[in-house]
PDB file of C-alpha atoms and ligand atoms in Angstrom:
ATOM      1  CA  MET G   1      -1.048  18.950  13.322  1.00  0.00           C
ATOM      2  CA  GLU G   2      -3.982  17.527  15.144  1.00  0.00           C
ATOM      3  CA  SER G   3      -3.015  14.162  16.626  1.00  0.00           C
ATOM      4  CA  THR G   4      -6.104  13.011  18.558  1.00  0.00           C
ATOM      5  CA  TYR G   5      -9.173  11.355  17.228  1.00  0.00           C
ATOM      6  CA  LEU G   6     -12.401  10.249  18.874  1.00  0.00           C
ATOM      7  CA  PRO G   7     -11.814   8.031  22.019  1.00  0.00           C
ATOM      8  CA  LEU G   8     -11.957   4.423  20.807  1.00  0.00           C
ATOM      9  CA  ALA G   9     -13.493   1.355  22.428  1.00  0.00           C
ATOM     10  CA  ASP G  10     -10.714  -1.156  23.231  1.00  0.00           C
ATOM     11  CA  CYS G  11     -11.453  -3.899  20.641  1.00  0.00           C
ATOM     12  CA  PRO G  12      -9.036  -6.555  19.447  1.00  0.00           C
ATOM     13  CA  GLY G  13      -7.219  -5.526  16.270  1.00  0.00           C
ATOM     14  CA  PRO G  14      -7.332  -7.432  12.962  1.00  0.00           C
ATOM     15  CA  ALA G  15      -5.254 -10.710  12.750  1.00  0.00           C
ATOM     16  CA  ALA G  16      -3.032  -9.090  10.112  1.00  0.00           C
ATOM     17  CA  ALA G  17      -1.897  -6.538  12.789  1.00  0.00           C
ATOM     18  CA  VAL G  18      -0.711  -9.407  15.001  1.00  0.00           C
ATOM     19  CA  ALA G  19       1.249 -10.862  12.079  1.00  0.00           C
ATOM     20  CA  PHE G  20       2.842  -7.491  11.209  1.00  0.00           C
ATOM     21  CA  ASP G  21       3.590  -6.901  14.930  1.00  0.00           C
ATOM     22  CA  ARG G  22       5.804 -10.058  14.691  1.00  0.00           C
ATOM     23  CA  ILE G  23       7.804  -8.887  11.687  1.00  0.00           C
ATOM     24  CA  ALA G  24       7.904  -5.203  12.449  1.00  0.00           C
ATOM     25  CA  GLN G  25      11.551  -5.247  13.596  1.00  0.00           C
ATOM     26  CA  ASP G  26      12.662  -6.978  10.317  1.00  0.00           C
ATOM     27  CA  TYR G  27      10.243  -5.381   7.915  1.00  0.00           C
ATOM     28  CA  ASP G  28      12.630  -2.702   6.610  1.00  0.00           C
ATOM     29  CA  GLN G  29      15.460  -5.140   6.131  1.00  0.00           C
ATOM     30  CA  ARG G  30      13.097  -7.716   4.492  1.00  0.00           C
ATOM     31  CA  PHE G  31      11.224  -5.277   2.221  1.00  0.00           C
ATOM     32  CA  THR G  32      11.862  -1.550   2.458  1.00  0.00           C
ATOM     33  CA  ASP G  33      15.567  -1.780   1.921  1.00  0.00           C
ATOM     34  CA  SER G  34      15.490  -4.673  -0.555  1.00  0.00           C
ATOM     35  CA  LEU G  35      16.293  -3.996  -4.242  1.00  0.00           C
ATOM     36  CA  ILE G  36      12.849  -4.992  -5.307  1.00  0.00           C
ATOM     37  CA  GLY G  37      11.116  -3.113  -2.503  1.00  0.00           C
ATOM     38  CA  ARG G  38      13.087   0.020  -3.274  1.00  0.00           C
ATOM     39  CA  ALA G  39      12.377  -0.253  -7.027  1.00  0.00           C
ATOM     40  CA  GLN G  40       8.650  -0.773  -6.530  1.00  0.00           C
ATOM     41  CA  ARG G  41       8.525   2.074  -3.994  1.00  0.00           C
ATOM     42  CA  GLU G  42      10.285   4.574  -6.163  1.00  0.00           C
ATOM     43  CA  ALA G  43       7.748   3.920  -8.902  1.00  0.00           C
ATOM     44  CA  VAL G  44       4.960   4.748  -6.335  1.00  0.00           C
ATOM     45  CA  TRP G  45       6.796   7.910  -5.262  1.00  0.00           C
ATOM     46  CA  LYS G  46       6.820   9.208  -8.828  1.00  0.00           C
ATOM     47  CA  VAL G  47       3.057   9.129  -8.877  1.00  0.00           C
ATOM     48  CA  LEU G  48       2.803  10.529  -5.308  1.00  0.00           C
ATOM     49  CA  THR G  49       4.931  13.550  -6.094  1.00  0.00           C
ATOM     50  CA  ARG G  50       2.804  14.216  -9.223  1.00  0.00           C
ATOM     51  CA  THR G  51      -0.436  13.980  -7.177  1.00  0.00           C
ATOM     52  CA  PHE G  52       0.194  15.807  -3.922  1.00  0.00           C
ATOM     53  CA  ARG G  53       1.686  19.254  -3.398  1.00  0.00           C
ATOM     54  CA  THR G  54       3.619  21.048  -0.709  1.00  0.00           C
ATOM     55  CA  ASN G  55       1.444  22.045   2.142  1.00  0.00           C
ATOM     56  CA  ASP G  56      -1.203  19.357   1.363  1.00  0.00           C
ATOM     57  CA  ASN G  57      -2.463  17.422   4.394  1.00  0.00           C
ATOM     58  CA  ILE G  58      -2.682  13.661   3.718  1.00  0.00           C
ATOM     59  CA  LEU G  59      -4.211  10.705   5.560  1.00  0.00           C
ATOM     60  CA  GLU G  60      -2.081   7.617   5.137  1.00  0.00           C
ATOM     61  CA  LEU G  61      -3.649   4.172   5.745  1.00  0.00           C
ATOM     62  CA  ASN G  62      -1.629   1.085   6.778  1.00  0.00           C
ATOM     63  CA  CYS G  63       1.596   3.189   6.849  1.00  0.00           C
ATOM     64  CA  GLY G  64       3.788   0.369   8.195  1.00  0.00           C
ATOM     65  CA  THR G  65       7.182   1.597   9.339  1.00  0.00           C
ATOM     66  CA  GLY G  66       6.592   5.059   7.920  1.00  0.00           C
ATOM     67  CA  GLU G  67       8.867   5.124   4.925  1.00  0.00           C
ATOM     68  CA  ASP G  68       6.357   6.864   2.727  1.00  0.00           C
ATOM     69  CA  ALA G  69       5.079   9.261   5.402  1.00  0.00           C
ATOM     70  CA  ILE G  70       8.613  10.447   6.034  1.00  0.00           C
ATOM     71  CA  PHE G  71       9.199  10.849   2.288  1.00  0.00           C
ATOM     72  CA  LEU G  72       6.021  12.859   1.849  1.00  0.00           C
ATOM     73  CA  ALA G  73       6.720  14.993   4.890  1.00  0.00           C
ATOM     74  CA  GLY G  74      10.221  15.659   3.511  1.00  0.00           C
ATOM     75  CA  ASN G  75       8.449  17.121   0.487  1.00  0.00           C
ATOM     76  CA  GLY G  76       6.526  19.552   2.640  1.00  0.00           C
ATOM     77  CA  ILE G  77       3.329  17.463   2.945  1.00  0.00           C
ATOM     78  CA  SER G  78       1.693  16.892   6.366  1.00  0.00           C
ATOM     79  CA  VAL G  79       0.854  13.326   6.991  1.00  0.00           C
ATOM     80  CA  PHE G  80      -1.515  11.708   9.542  1.00  0.00           C
ATOM     81  CA  ALA G  81      -0.438   8.073   9.266  1.00  0.00           C
ATOM     82  CA  LEU G  82      -2.327   5.073  10.693  1.00  0.00           C
ATOM     83  CA  ASP G  83      -1.667   1.391  10.990  1.00  0.00           C
ATOM     84  CA  ALA G  84      -3.319  -1.429  12.845  1.00  0.00           C
ATOM     85  CA  SER G  85      -0.021  -2.885  14.061  1.00  0.00           C
ATOM     86  CA  ARG G  86       1.271  -1.381  17.262  1.00  0.00           C
ATOM     87  CA  GLN G  87       4.822  -2.548  16.541  1.00  0.00           C
ATOM     88  CA  MET G  88       4.833  -1.172  12.993  1.00  0.00           C
ATOM     89  CA  ILE G  89       3.717   2.221  14.429  1.00  0.00           C
ATOM     90  CA  ALA G  90       6.364   2.029  17.204  1.00  0.00           C
ATOM     91  CA  ARG G  91       9.101   1.430  14.513  1.00  0.00           C
ATOM     92  CA  ALA G  92       7.665   4.438  12.471  1.00  0.00           C
ATOM     93  CA  GLN G  93       7.824   6.680  15.515  1.00  0.00           C
ATOM     94  CA  GLN G  94      11.369   5.585  16.342  1.00  0.00           C
ATOM     95  CA  ARG G  95      12.493   6.240  12.756  1.00  0.00           C
ATOM     96  CA  LEU G  96      10.918   9.638  12.772  1.00  0.00           C
ATOM     97  CA  GLN G  97      12.471  10.501  16.079  1.00  0.00           C
ATOM     98  CA  HIS G  98      15.961   9.406  14.887  1.00  0.00           C
ATOM     99  CA  THR G  99      15.891  10.781  11.402  1.00  0.00           C
ATOM    100  CA  ALA G 100      13.729  13.882  11.210  1.00  0.00           C
ATOM    101  CA  PRO G 101      11.742  14.708  14.412  1.00  0.00           C
ATOM    102  CA  ARG G 102      10.621  18.048  13.063  1.00  0.00           C
ATOM    103  CA  LEU G 103       8.829  16.721  10.008  1.00  0.00           C
ATOM    104  CA  PRO G 104       5.037  17.177  10.017  1.00  0.00           C
ATOM    105  CA  VAL G 105       4.022  13.520  10.561  1.00  0.00           C
ATOM    106  CA  VAL G 106       1.868  11.952  13.201  1.00  0.00           C
ATOM    107  CA  PHE G 107       1.770   8.150  13.560  1.00  0.00           C
ATOM    108  CA  CYS G 108      -1.246   6.496  15.263  1.00  0.00           C
ATOM    109  CA  GLU G 109      -2.356   2.970  15.810  1.00  0.00           C
ATOM    110  CA  LEU G 110      -5.752   2.593  14.199  1.00  0.00           C
ATOM    111  CA  PRO G 111      -7.154  -0.135  11.962  1.00  0.00           C
ATOM    112  CA  THR G 112      -8.421   1.031   8.601  1.00  0.00           C
ATOM    113  CA  GLU G 113     -11.862  -0.423   9.444  1.00  0.00           C
ATOM    114  CA  ARG G 114     -12.151   2.239  12.132  1.00  0.00           C
ATOM    115  CA  ILE G 115     -11.280   5.421  10.259  1.00  0.00           C
ATOM    116  CA  GLY G 116     -14.974   6.306  10.487  1.00  0.00           C
ATOM    117  CA  GLU G 117     -14.266   7.019  14.178  1.00  0.00           C
ATOM    118  CA  LEU G 118     -11.832   9.874  13.379  1.00  0.00           C
ATOM    119  CA  ARG G 119     -13.154  13.241  14.316  1.00  0.00           C
ATOM    120  CA  PRO G 120     -15.296  14.520  11.425  1.00  0.00           C
ATOM    121  CA  GLU G 121     -13.562  17.903  11.521  1.00  0.00           C
ATOM    122  CA  MET G 122     -10.381  16.276  10.381  1.00  0.00           C
ATOM    123  CA  GLN G 123     -10.331  17.023   6.712  1.00  0.00           C
ATOM    124  CA  PHE G 124      -7.595  15.914   4.252  1.00  0.00           C
ATOM    125  CA  ASP G 125      -6.442  16.972   0.846  1.00  0.00           C
ATOM    126  CA  GLY G 126      -6.074  13.317   0.002  1.00  0.00           C
ATOM    127  CA  ALA G 127      -5.460   9.782   1.238  1.00  0.00           C
ATOM    128  CA  PHE G 128      -2.848   7.187   0.469  1.00  0.00           C
ATOM    129  CA  SER G 129      -2.373   3.517   1.036  1.00  0.00           C
ATOM    130  CA  ASN G 130       0.690   1.638  -0.120  1.00  0.00           C
ATOM    131  CA  PHE G 131       1.593  -2.005  -0.677  1.00  0.00           C
ATOM    132  CA  SER G 132      -1.377  -4.128  -0.012  1.00  0.00           C
ATOM    133  CA  GLY G 133      -2.690  -2.864   3.349  1.00  0.00           C
ATOM    134  CA  LEU G 134      -6.111  -2.569   1.619  1.00  0.00           C
ATOM    135  CA  ASN G 135      -5.838  -6.214   0.518  1.00  0.00           C
ATOM    136  CA  CYS G 136      -6.361  -7.064   4.262  1.00  0.00           C
ATOM    137  CA  ILE G 137      -9.811  -5.283   4.245  1.00  0.00           C
ATOM    138  CA  SER G 138     -12.926  -7.333   3.526  1.00  0.00           C
ATOM    139  CA  ASP G 139     -15.243  -4.377   2.954  1.00  0.00           C
ATOM    140  CA  LEU G 140     -13.646  -1.629   0.781  1.00  0.00           C
ATOM    141  CA  ARG G 141     -16.982   0.056   0.309  1.00  0.00           C
ATOM    142  CA  ALA G 142     -17.067   0.954   3.995  1.00  0.00           C
ATOM    143  CA  VAL G 143     -13.523   2.380   3.795  1.00  0.00           C
ATOM    144  CA  ALA G 144     -14.499   4.370   0.724  1.00  0.00           C
ATOM    145  CA  SER G 145     -17.552   5.807   2.409  1.00  0.00           C
ATOM    146  CA  SER G 146     -15.531   6.855   5.494  1.00  0.00           C
ATOM    147  CA  LEU G 147     -12.866   8.421   3.194  1.00  0.00           C
ATOM    148  CA  ALA G 148     -15.632  10.365   1.458  1.00  0.00           C
ATOM    149  CA  ASN G 149     -16.271  12.084   4.806  1.00  0.00           C
ATOM    150  CA  LEU G 150     -12.574  12.747   5.530  1.00  0.00           C
ATOM    151  CA  VAL G 151     -11.294  13.896   2.120  1.00  0.00           C
ATOM    152  CA  LYS G 152     -12.085  17.373   0.803  1.00  0.00           C
ATOM    153  CA  GLN G 153     -13.896  17.996  -2.481  1.00  0.00           C
ATOM    154  CA  ASP G 154     -11.556  17.422  -5.437  1.00  0.00           C
ATOM    155  CA  GLY G 155      -9.181  15.576  -3.060  1.00  0.00           C
ATOM    156  CA  ARG G 156      -7.214  12.577  -4.411  1.00  0.00           C
ATOM    157  CA  LEU G 157      -6.733   8.993  -3.299  1.00  0.00           C
ATOM    158  CA  VAL G 158      -3.592   7.091  -4.261  1.00  0.00           C
ATOM    159  CA  LEU G 159      -4.055   3.388  -3.511  1.00  0.00           C
ATOM    160  CA  CYS G 160      -1.569   0.603  -4.166  1.00  0.00           C
ATOM    161  CA  LEU G 161      -3.024  -2.934  -3.912  1.00  0.00           C
ATOM    162  CA  SER G 162      -1.785  -6.355  -4.847  1.00  0.00           C
ATOM    163  CA  THR G 163      -3.407  -7.538  -8.098  1.00  0.00           C
ATOM    164  CA  ARG G 164      -5.530 -10.578  -8.692  1.00  0.00           C
ATOM    165  CA  PHE G 165      -3.485 -11.735 -11.630  1.00  0.00           C
ATOM    166  CA  CYS G 166       0.286 -11.359 -11.297  1.00  0.00           C
ATOM    167  CA  LEU G 167       1.740 -12.777 -14.491  1.00  0.00           C
ATOM    168  CA  ILE G 168       5.372 -13.139 -13.140  1.00  0.00           C
ATOM    169  CA  GLU G 169       4.039 -14.998 -10.073  1.00  0.00           C
ATOM    170  CA  ILE G 170       1.839 -17.319 -12.131  1.00  0.00           C
ATOM    171  CA  LEU G 171       4.641 -18.175 -14.536  1.00  0.00           C
ATOM    172  CA  TYR G 172       7.255 -18.567 -11.779  1.00  0.00           C
ATOM    173  CA  TYR G 173       5.269 -20.956  -9.654  1.00  0.00           C
ATOM    174  CA  LEU G 174       3.957 -22.890 -12.719  1.00  0.00           C
ATOM    175  CA  ALA G 175       7.604 -23.373 -13.774  1.00  0.00           C
ATOM    176  CA  LEU G 176       8.247 -24.863 -10.331  1.00  0.00           C
ATOM    177  CA  GLY G 177       5.201 -27.099 -10.623  1.00  0.00           C
ATOM    178  CA  GLN G 178       3.499 -25.353  -7.729  1.00  0.00           C
ATOM    179  CA  TRP G 179       0.148 -24.618  -9.343  1.00  0.00           C
ATOM    180  CA  ARG G 180      -1.682 -23.893  -6.084  1.00  0.00           C
ATOM    181  CA  LYS G 181       0.760 -21.062  -5.357  1.00  0.00           C
ATOM    182  CA  ALA G 182       0.679 -19.976  -8.979  1.00  0.00           C
ATOM    183  CA  LEU G 183      -3.105 -19.473  -8.787  1.00  0.00           C
ATOM    184  CA  ARG G 184      -3.423 -18.459  -5.164  1.00  0.00           C
ATOM    185  CA  ARG G 185      -4.647 -14.917  -5.927  1.00  0.00           C
ATOM    186  CA  CYS G 186      -7.003 -15.867  -8.788  1.00  0.00           C
ATOM    187  CA  LYS G 187     -10.115 -16.706  -6.727  1.00  0.00           C
ATOM    188  CA  GLY G 188      -9.976 -13.331  -5.053  1.00  0.00           C
ATOM    189  CA  TYR G 189      -9.361 -14.494  -1.489  1.00  0.00           C
ATOM    190  CA  THR G 190      -6.795 -16.532   0.349  1.00  0.00           C
ATOM    191  CA  LYS G 191      -5.373 -17.181   3.801  1.00  0.00           C
ATOM    192  CA  VAL G 192      -1.820 -16.087   4.302  1.00  0.00           C
ATOM    193  CA  THR G 193       0.471 -17.146   7.144  1.00  0.00           C
ATOM    194  CA  LEU G 194       3.132 -14.655   8.203  1.00  0.00           C
ATOM    195  CA  ASP G 195       5.407 -15.688  11.042  1.00  0.00           C
ATOM    196  CA  GLY G 196       2.942 -18.322  12.204  1.00  0.00           C
ATOM    197  CA  VAL G 197      -0.139 -16.008  12.186  1.00  0.00           C
ATOM    198  CA  GLU G 198      -2.836 -16.697   9.651  1.00  0.00           C
ATOM    199  CA  PHE G 199      -4.971 -13.890   8.221  1.00  0.00           C
ATOM    200  CA  ALA G 200      -7.303 -13.291   5.293  1.00  0.00           C
ATOM    201  CA  VAL G 201      -6.072 -11.456   2.149  1.00  0.00           C
ATOM    202  CA  TYR G 202      -8.461 -10.313  -0.602  1.00  0.00           C
ATOM    203  CA  TYR G 203      -7.526  -9.690  -4.254  1.00  0.00           C
ATOM    204  CA  PRO G 204     -10.283  -7.500  -5.742  1.00  0.00           C
ATOM    205  CA  THR G 205     -10.100  -6.760  -9.453  1.00  0.00           C
ATOM    206  CA  ILE G 206      -9.537  -3.147 -10.555  1.00  0.00           C
ATOM    207  CA  ARG G 207     -13.196  -3.064 -11.644  1.00  0.00           C
ATOM    208  CA  GLN G 208     -14.365  -4.169  -8.190  1.00  0.00           C
ATOM    209  CA  ILE G 209     -12.076  -1.581  -6.480  1.00  0.00           C
ATOM    210  CA  ARG G 210     -13.440   1.117  -8.887  1.00  0.00           C
ATOM    211  CA  GLN G 211     -17.001   0.174  -8.073  1.00  0.00           C
ATOM    212  CA  SER G 212     -16.291   0.117  -4.281  1.00  0.00           C
ATOM    213  CA  PHE G 213     -15.077   3.735  -4.373  1.00  0.00           C
ATOM    214  CA  ALA G 214     -17.869   5.005  -6.651  1.00  0.00           C
ATOM    215  CA  PRO G 215     -19.881   7.200  -6.570  1.00  0.00           C
ATOM    216  CA  ASN G 216     -17.813   9.533  -4.347  1.00  0.00           C
ATOM    217  CA  PHE G 217     -14.464   8.832  -6.056  1.00  0.00           C
ATOM    218  CA  ARG G 218     -13.668   8.527  -9.788  1.00  0.00           C
ATOM    219  CA  LEU G 219     -10.734   6.473 -10.942  1.00  0.00           C
ATOM    220  CA  TYR G 220      -8.587   8.530 -13.298  1.00  0.00           C
ATOM    221  CA  SER G 221      -5.313   6.667 -13.534  1.00  0.00           C
ATOM    222  CA  CYS G 222      -3.943   3.159 -13.261  1.00  0.00           C
ATOM    223  CA  THR G 223      -0.267   2.203 -13.098  1.00  0.00           C
ATOM    224  CA  GLY G 224       1.238  -1.169 -12.756  1.00  0.00           C
ATOM    225  CA  ILE G 225       3.872  -1.612  -9.982  1.00  0.00           C
ATOM    226  CA  GLY G 226       5.967  -4.769 -10.323  1.00  0.00           C
ATOM    227  CA  VAL G 227       5.023  -5.447 -13.946  1.00  0.00           C
ATOM    228  CA  ALA G 228       8.556  -6.373 -15.033  1.00  0.00           C
ATOM    229  CA  VAL G 229      10.245  -6.001 -11.615  1.00  0.00           C
ATOM    230  CA  PRO G 230       9.344  -9.308  -9.878  1.00  0.00           C
ATOM    231  CA  PRO G 231       7.570  -9.755  -6.499  1.00  0.00           C
ATOM    232  CA  SER G 232       9.757  -9.241  -3.418  1.00  0.00           C
ATOM    233  CA  TYR G 233      10.188 -12.956  -2.653  1.00  0.00           C
ATOM    234  CA  LEU G 234      12.478 -13.049  -5.712  1.00  0.00           C
ATOM    235  CA  GLU G 235      14.968 -10.712  -3.980  1.00  0.00           C
ATOM    236  CA  THR G 236      17.741 -13.299  -4.019  1.00  0.00           C
ATOM    237  CA  TRP G 237      17.309 -13.754  -7.807  1.00  0.00           C
ATOM    238  CA  ALA G 238      17.395  -9.899  -8.237  1.00  0.00           C
ATOM    239  CA  ARG G 239      20.672  -9.683  -6.261  1.00  0.00           C
ATOM    240  CA  ASN G 240      22.222 -12.576  -8.232  1.00  0.00           C
ATOM    241  CA  HIS G 241      21.370 -10.848 -11.562  1.00  0.00           C
ATOM    242  CA  PRO G 242      22.841  -7.317 -11.166  1.00  0.00           C
ATOM    243  CA  ARG G 243      22.828  -6.789 -14.949  1.00  0.00           C
ATOM    244  CA  ILE G 244      19.303  -7.986 -15.677  1.00  0.00           C
ATOM    245  CA  PHE G 245      17.584  -6.251 -12.759  1.00  0.00           C
ATOM    246  CA  PRO G 246      18.255  -2.645 -13.995  1.00  0.00           C
ATOM    247  CA  LEU G 247      16.950  -3.748 -17.443  1.00  0.00           C
ATOM    248  CA  LEU G 248      13.781  -4.944 -15.813  1.00  0.00           C
ATOM    249  CA  ARG G 249      13.401  -1.551 -14.080  1.00  0.00           C
ATOM    250  CA  ARG G 250      13.733   0.162 -17.432  1.00  0.00           C
ATOM    251  CA  LEU G 251      11.194  -2.242 -19.037  1.00  0.00           C
ATOM    252  CA  GLU G 252       8.878  -1.584 -16.101  1.00  0.00           C
ATOM    253  CA  GLU G 253       8.802   2.142 -17.104  1.00  0.00           C
ATOM    254  CA  LEU G 254       7.580   1.160 -20.556  1.00  0.00           C
ATOM    255  CA  LEU G 255       4.968  -1.381 -19.474  1.00  0.00           C
ATOM    256  CA  ALA G 256       3.665   0.280 -16.267  1.00  0.00           C
ATOM    257  CA  THR G 257       0.961   2.323 -18.021  1.00  0.00           C
ATOM    258  CA  MET G 258       0.221  -0.020 -20.943  1.00  0.00           C
ATOM    259  CA  PRO G 259      -3.276  -1.591 -20.990  1.00  0.00           C
ATOM    260  CA  ILE G 260      -3.280  -5.250 -19.930  1.00  0.00           C
ATOM    261  CA  PHE G 261       0.341  -5.104 -18.645  1.00  0.00           C
ATOM    262  CA  ARG G 262      -0.502  -2.468 -16.009  1.00  0.00           C
ATOM    263  CA  SER G 263      -3.131  -4.761 -14.423  1.00  0.00           C
ATOM    264  CA  THR G 264      -0.987  -7.896 -14.382  1.00  0.00           C
ATOM    265  CA  GLY G 265       1.893  -6.711 -12.266  1.00  0.00           C
ATOM    266  CA  ASP G 266       2.476  -7.589  -8.625  1.00  0.00           C
ATOM    267  CA  ASN G 267       0.626  -4.441  -7.529  1.00  0.00           C
ATOM    268  CA  VAL G 268      -1.521  -1.767  -9.053  1.00  0.00           C
ATOM    269  CA  LEU G 269      -1.525   1.913  -8.186  1.00  0.00           C
ATOM    270  CA  LEU G 270      -4.873   3.571  -8.587  1.00  0.00           C
ATOM    271  CA  CYS G 271      -5.563   7.312  -8.429  1.00  0.00           C
ATOM    272  CA  PHE G 272      -9.044   8.554  -7.652  1.00  0.00           C
ATOM    273  CA  GLU G 273     -10.495  12.027  -7.368  1.00  0.00           C
ATOM    274  CA  LYS G 274     -13.409  12.987  -5.150  1.00  0.00           C
ATOM    275  CA  VAL G 275     -16.287  14.049  -7.243  1.00  0.00           C
ATOM    276  CA  SER G 276     -19.314  16.131  -6.347  1.00  0.00           C
ATOM    277  CA  ARG G 277     -22.603  14.183  -6.301  1.00  0.00           C
TER     278      ARG G 277
HETATM  279  C1  SAM Q 301       2.833  -4.911   3.378  1.00  0.00           C
HETATM  280  S1  SAM Q 301       2.698  -3.764   4.740  1.00  0.00           S
HETATM  281  C2  SAM Q 301       2.786  -2.181   3.940  1.00  0.00           C
HETATM  282  C3  SAM Q 301       3.270  -1.144   4.852  1.00  0.00           C
HETATM  283  C4  SAM Q 301       3.589   0.200   4.251  1.00  0.00           C
HETATM  284  N1  SAM Q 301       2.428   0.842   3.633  1.00  0.00           N
HETATM  285  C5  SAM Q 301       4.703   0.144   3.280  1.00  0.00           C
HETATM  286  O1  SAM Q 301       4.516   0.657   2.188  1.00  0.00           O
HETATM  287  O2  SAM Q 301       5.793  -0.372   3.576  1.00  0.00           O
HETATM  288  C6  SAM Q 301       0.952  -3.865   5.080  1.00  0.00           C
HETATM  289  C7  SAM Q 301       0.599  -3.001   6.308  1.00  0.00           C
HETATM  290  O3  SAM Q 301      -0.804  -3.024   6.478  1.00  0.00           O
HETATM  291  C8  SAM Q 301      -1.095  -2.996   7.815  1.00  0.00           C
HETATM  292  N2  SAM Q 301      -2.473  -3.542   8.029  1.00  0.00           N
HETATM  293  C9  SAM Q 301      -2.928  -4.793   7.738  1.00  0.00           C
HETATM  294  N3  SAM Q 301      -4.249  -4.801   8.041  1.00  0.00           N
HETATM  295  C10 SAM Q 301      -4.594  -3.538   8.437  1.00  0.00           C
HETATM  296  C11 SAM Q 301      -5.866  -2.972   8.903  1.00  0.00           C
HETATM  297  N4  SAM Q 301      -6.966  -3.683   8.863  1.00  0.00           N
HETATM  298  N5  SAM Q 301      -5.820  -1.663   9.238  1.00  0.00           N
HETATM  299  C12 SAM Q 301      -4.670  -0.937   9.197  1.00  0.00           C
HETATM  300  N6  SAM Q 301      -3.512  -1.492   8.852  1.00  0.00           N
HETATM  301  C13 SAM Q 301      -3.469  -2.737   8.454  1.00  0.00           C
HETATM  302  C14 SAM Q 301       0.017  -3.947   8.451  1.00  0.00           C
HETATM  303  O4  SAM Q 301       0.079  -3.767   9.803  1.00  0.00           O
HETATM  304  C15 SAM Q 301       1.160  -3.485   7.611  1.00  0.00           C
HETATM  305  O5  SAM Q 301       1.857  -2.415   8.245  1.00  0.00           O
END
């Protein structure tokens, strides 16, 4: 697969990339391999395998340590995977090298804000972004417009973003009397500090995301991720409740596509198709 893109000017990356550089070594242990991370990711994979087919060629944004890219490639899908964090990309490359060096995956360091610099002849059957990388982007319209040039007609986008209203989070922090934390997503923007690095995080509503991707992309499905399964900071609780957690996973299957519930989970998974204009 083609692994080069237009030569890029050497500009500083986003602050989020500096933060993720710092946690890259621990990311899989903290999230990918956690009970909650695994449960939420498997729900995403169900939709991914329904959406993309063997021999498709996918652009992955904010790929992190490459868990999804390696999964997709294991299913015969070629993946060109990008992330702004050099250390996350280094981890992804190491994992690929150690686990499955022959899989059709290329990992590259590139912020999502700069995908417009990819060579225009690079054309993809679809694009994918998992677990909140797009919440670090202030201008989703610009991303949508670049994707419109990179994704083929009828191509699909599968985008998983943190929601604006996470019911479990609101109830949990209200019960602890921490109302600021309970409502932190509700105004649509907050500053997050990760390992001492502060960066901006945006919480667009589903309607705002849909509008940002129109008119080139049409939203056709919406699935809640983390509707009954709690956010990942409740991992200790999940481990201490080995009987309840599997029940929550089953409940999640029931609620994930139900109106209202599907938009009040920790994340929402949105599928778009590229439409002709
Ligand atoms: C929560 S992690 C998710 C990683 C991966 N998609 C996963 O499912 O595990 C968010 C990722 O977004 C990346 N990221 C944040 N801002 C970005 C940007 N502006 N451009 C590209 N990647 C970005 C981070 O470096 C990090 O790897």
